[in-house]
C-alpha positions as CSV (number, residue, x, y, z in Angstrom):
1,X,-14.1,-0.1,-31.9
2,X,-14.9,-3.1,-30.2
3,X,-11.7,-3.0,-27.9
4,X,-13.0,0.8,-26.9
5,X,-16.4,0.1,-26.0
6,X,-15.3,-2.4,-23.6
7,X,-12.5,-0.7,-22.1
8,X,-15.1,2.5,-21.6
9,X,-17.5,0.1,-20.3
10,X,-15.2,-1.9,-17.6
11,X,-14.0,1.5,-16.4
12,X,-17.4,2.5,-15.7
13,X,-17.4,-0.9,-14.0
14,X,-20.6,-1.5,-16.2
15,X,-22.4,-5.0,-15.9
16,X,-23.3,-4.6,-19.8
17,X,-19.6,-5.8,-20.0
18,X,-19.7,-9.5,-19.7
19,X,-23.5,-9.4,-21.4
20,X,-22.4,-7.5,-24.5
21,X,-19.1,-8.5,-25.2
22,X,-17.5,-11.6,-23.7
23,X,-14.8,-11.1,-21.8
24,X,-11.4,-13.2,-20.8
25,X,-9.9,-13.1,-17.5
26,X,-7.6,-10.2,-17.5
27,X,-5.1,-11.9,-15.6
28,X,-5.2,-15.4,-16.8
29,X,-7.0,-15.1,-20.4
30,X,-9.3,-17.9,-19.9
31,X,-12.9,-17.6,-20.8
32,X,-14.8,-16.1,-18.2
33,X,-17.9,-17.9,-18.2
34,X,-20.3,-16.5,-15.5
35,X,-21.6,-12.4,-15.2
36,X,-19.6,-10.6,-13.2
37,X,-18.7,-6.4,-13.0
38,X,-15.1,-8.3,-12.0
39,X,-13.5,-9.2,-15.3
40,X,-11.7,-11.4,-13.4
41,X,-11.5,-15.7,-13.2
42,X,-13.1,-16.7,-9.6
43,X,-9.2,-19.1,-9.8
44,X,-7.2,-15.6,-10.1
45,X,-9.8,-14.3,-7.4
46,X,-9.2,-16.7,-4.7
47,X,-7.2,-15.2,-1.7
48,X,-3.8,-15.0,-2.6
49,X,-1.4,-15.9,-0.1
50,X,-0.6,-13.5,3.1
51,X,2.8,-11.9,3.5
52,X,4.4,-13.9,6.1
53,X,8.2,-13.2,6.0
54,X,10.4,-14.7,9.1
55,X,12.4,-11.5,10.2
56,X,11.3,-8.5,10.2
57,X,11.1,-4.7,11.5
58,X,9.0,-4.6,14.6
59,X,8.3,-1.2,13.2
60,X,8.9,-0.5,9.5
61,X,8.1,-4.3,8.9
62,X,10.9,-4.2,6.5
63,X,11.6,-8.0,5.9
64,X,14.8,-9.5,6.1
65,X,16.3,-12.5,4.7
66,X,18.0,-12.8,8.6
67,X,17.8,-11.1,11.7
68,X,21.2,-9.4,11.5
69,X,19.8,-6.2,10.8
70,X,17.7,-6.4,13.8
71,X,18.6,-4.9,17.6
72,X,16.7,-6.9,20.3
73,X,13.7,-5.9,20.3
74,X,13.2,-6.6,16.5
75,X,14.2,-3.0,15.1
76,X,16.2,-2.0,12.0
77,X,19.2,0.4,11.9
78,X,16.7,3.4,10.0
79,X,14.3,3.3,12.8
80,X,16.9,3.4,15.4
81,X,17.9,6.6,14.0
82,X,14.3,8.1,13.6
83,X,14.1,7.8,9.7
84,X,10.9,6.7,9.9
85,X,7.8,9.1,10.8
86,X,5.4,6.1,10.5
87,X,5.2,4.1,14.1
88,X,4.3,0.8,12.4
89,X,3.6,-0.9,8.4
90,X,1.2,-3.3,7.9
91,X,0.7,-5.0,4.6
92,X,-1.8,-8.2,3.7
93,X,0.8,-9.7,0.8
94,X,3.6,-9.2,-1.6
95,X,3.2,-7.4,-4.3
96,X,3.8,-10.1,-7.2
97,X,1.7,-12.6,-8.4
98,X,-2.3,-12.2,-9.1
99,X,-2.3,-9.4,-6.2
100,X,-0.3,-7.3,-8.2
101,X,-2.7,-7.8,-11.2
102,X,-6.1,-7.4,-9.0
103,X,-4.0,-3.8,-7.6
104,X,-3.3,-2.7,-11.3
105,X,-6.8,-3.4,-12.5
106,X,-8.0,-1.8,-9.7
107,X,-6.0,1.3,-10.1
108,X,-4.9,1.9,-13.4
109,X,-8.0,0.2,-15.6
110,X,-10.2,1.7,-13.4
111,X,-12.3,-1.8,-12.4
112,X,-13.9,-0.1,-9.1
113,X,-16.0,-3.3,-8.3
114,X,-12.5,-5.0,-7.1
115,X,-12.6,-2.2,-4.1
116,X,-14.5,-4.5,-2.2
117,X,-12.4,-8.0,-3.0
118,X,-9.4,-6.1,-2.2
119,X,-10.9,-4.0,1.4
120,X,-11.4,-7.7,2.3
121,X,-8.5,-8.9,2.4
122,X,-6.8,-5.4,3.9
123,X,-9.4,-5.8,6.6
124,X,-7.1,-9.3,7.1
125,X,-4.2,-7.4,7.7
126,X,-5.5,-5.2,10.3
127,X,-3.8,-5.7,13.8
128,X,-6.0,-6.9,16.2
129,X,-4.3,-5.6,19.0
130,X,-4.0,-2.2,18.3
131,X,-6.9,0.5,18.6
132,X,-7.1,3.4,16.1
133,X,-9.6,7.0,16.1
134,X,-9.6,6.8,12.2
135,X,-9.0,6.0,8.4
136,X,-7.1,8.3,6.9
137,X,-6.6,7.7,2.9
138,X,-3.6,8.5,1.0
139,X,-4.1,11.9,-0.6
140,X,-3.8,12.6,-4.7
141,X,-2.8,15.4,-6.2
142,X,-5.6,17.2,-7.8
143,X,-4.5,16.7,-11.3
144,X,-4.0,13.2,-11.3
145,X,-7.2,12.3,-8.9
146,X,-8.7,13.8,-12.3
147,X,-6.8,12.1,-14.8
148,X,-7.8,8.9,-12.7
149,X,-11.4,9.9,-11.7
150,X,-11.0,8.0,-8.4
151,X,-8.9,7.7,-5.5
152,X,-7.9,4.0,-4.9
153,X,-6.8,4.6,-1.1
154,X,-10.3,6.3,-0.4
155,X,-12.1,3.2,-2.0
156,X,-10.0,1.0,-0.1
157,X,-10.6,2.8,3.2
158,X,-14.3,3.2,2.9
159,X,-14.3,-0.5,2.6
160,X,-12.4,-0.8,5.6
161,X,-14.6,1.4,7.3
162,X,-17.9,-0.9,6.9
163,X,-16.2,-4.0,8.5
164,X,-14.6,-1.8,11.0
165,X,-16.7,1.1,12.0
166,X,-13.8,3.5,12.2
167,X,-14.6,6.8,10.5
168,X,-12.9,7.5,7.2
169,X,-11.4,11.2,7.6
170,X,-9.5,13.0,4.6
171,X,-7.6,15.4,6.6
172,X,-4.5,15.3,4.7
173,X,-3.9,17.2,1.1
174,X,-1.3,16.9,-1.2
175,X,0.4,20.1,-2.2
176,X,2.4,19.5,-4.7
177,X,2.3,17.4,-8.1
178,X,5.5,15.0,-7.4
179,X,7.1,12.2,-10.2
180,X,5.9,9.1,-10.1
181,X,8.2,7.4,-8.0
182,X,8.4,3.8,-10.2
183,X,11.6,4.4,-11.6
184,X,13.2,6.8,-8.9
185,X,15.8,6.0,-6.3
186,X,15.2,5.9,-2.3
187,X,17.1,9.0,-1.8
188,X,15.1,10.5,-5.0
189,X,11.9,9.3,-4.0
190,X,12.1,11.3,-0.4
191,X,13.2,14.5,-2.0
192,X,10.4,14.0,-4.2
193,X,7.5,13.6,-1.7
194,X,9.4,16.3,0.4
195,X,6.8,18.7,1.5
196,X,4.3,17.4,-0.5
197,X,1.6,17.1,2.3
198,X,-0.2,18.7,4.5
199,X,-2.8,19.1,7.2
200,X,-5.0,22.1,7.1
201,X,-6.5,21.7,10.1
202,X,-4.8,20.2,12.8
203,X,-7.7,19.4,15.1
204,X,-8.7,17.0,13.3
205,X,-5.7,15.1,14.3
206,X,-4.3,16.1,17.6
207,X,-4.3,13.6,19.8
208,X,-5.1,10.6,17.5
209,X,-4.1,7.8,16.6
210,X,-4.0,7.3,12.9
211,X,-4.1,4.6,10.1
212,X,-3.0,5.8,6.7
213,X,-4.1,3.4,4.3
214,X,-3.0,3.1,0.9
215,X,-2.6,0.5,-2.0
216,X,1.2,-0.5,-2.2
217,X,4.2,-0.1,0.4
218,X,7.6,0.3,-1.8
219,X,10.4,2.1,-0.1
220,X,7.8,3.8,2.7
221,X,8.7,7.4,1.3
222,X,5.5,8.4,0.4
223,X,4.2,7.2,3.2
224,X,7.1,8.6,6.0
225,X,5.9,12.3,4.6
226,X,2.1,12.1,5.0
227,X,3.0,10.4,8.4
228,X,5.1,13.5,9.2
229,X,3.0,15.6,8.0
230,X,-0.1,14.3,10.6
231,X,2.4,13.9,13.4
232,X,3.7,17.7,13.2
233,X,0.1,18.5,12.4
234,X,-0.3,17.0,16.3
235,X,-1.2,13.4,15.5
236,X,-0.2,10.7,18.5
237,X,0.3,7.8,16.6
238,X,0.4,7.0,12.6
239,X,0.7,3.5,11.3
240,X,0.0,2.3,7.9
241,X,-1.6,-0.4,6.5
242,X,-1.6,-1.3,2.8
243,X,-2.6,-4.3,0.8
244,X,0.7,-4.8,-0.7
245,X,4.4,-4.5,-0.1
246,X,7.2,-4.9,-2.3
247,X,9.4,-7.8,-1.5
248,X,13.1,-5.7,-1.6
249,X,14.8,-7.7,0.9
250,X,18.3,-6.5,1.9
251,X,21.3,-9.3,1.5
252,X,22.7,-9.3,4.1
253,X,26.1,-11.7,4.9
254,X,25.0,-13.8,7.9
255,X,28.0,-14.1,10.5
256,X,26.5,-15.6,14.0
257,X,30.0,-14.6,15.6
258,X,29.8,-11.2,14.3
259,X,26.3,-11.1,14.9
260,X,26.5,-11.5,18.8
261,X,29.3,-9.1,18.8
262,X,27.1,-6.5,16.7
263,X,28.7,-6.2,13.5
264,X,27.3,-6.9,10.1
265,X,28.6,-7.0,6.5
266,X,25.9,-5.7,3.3
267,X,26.7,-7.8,0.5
């Protein structure tokens, strides 16, 4: 009984929490010892560490364990050959670690206090040298915005919005109710999101340029078919920032001779 109270109470993101039942850190389990709507130790709080790979995508920012995958100016073989709808990927950190647990909290228990922690340190990842006309959240399917009660991408991109002054604009729905794409493969996980989005208006896009924000980057499926959906809907430019990215770097055999020559060998 005890156990439901709080969990009711922490999704409600009450501050009667911490004064009615002591809580533990629910990433750590020590005892958390000061009030806070953030059940949460301020060690397992602290900024976690940026995601700073060496080689990259120019474009995707697909990381790389060398640059062998790369052309010249930085760009992997799938955007080469257009794959990608999305004209850049930013992401503040790897998806492991205490991040993963803050994201988690966040999203599936509900602890709507962390919106703010969390729009911080997306605000971080933000490029500075690019201009954008608007925020535009990641879209949930009807049924599961109810199940949650929330959308984690609109949180995250309202709190973007205050330190950034760029207008938050929902423009894009979702469709269709797709699988959760956890335990799906890449080629499953595009036919899944396949159609699944849409802009009812395409004013509200034409001519912009774009930042879709959502929680995590995993294989960029999801997010290459809202971007396609906004750039067919008339939008000029759609990048992405999230707060995490998962860390699937491709092996790749590392021949220098083959390298200059073009010609590379997957593991």
């Amino acid at each position: 009984m005890k156990h439901t109270v709080r969990v009711r109470l922490s999704r409600a993101g009450s501050p009667l929490l911490a004064l009615l039942f002591p809580d533990d850190c629910r990433l750590c389990g020590v005892p958390l010892k000061e009030f806070s709507r953030i059940p949460v130790c301020g060690s397992c709080l602290n900024e976690p560490e940026a995601f700073a790979p060496e080689y990259f995508c120019s474009c995707c920012r697909t990381p790389f364990l060398n640059p062998a995958p790369l052309d010249d100016s930085g760009v992997c073989r799938l955007c080469r050959m257009g794959v990608s709808r999305f004209d850049a990927v930013y992401s503040y950190g790897s998806y492991d670690g205490a991040l993963k647990g803050l994201i988690q909290l966040f999203k599936y228990d509900g602890v709507r206090p962390l919106a703010k922690p969390l729009g911080a340190w997306l605000a971080q990842a933000l490029p500075r040298d690019q201009k954008f006309d608007a925020l535009v959240p990641m879209p949930l399917h009807w049924r599961r915005h109810f199940g949650r009660g929330f959308n984690q991408a609109a949180l995250l991109a309202k709190e973007l919005s205050k330190r950034t002054g760029l207008p938050v604009k929902s423009v894009v729905t979702r469709r269709k109710s797709t699988e959760k794409q956890a335990l799906l493969t890449r080629a499953q996980r595009r036919l899944n999101v396949s159609g699944a989005f849409k802009v009812p208006d395409a004013e509200a896009v034409r001519g912009m340029r774009v930042l879709l924000i959502d929680d995590v980057f995993t294989t960029g499926a999801t997010l290459n078919a809202c971007a396609g959906a906004m750039k067919r809907a008339g939008a000029a430019h759609v990048s992405a920032l999230t707060l995490a990215r998962v860390d699937r770097r491709p092996q790749f055999d590392f021949n220098r001779e083959q390298f200059n020559r073009g010609h590379f060998n997957r593991d």
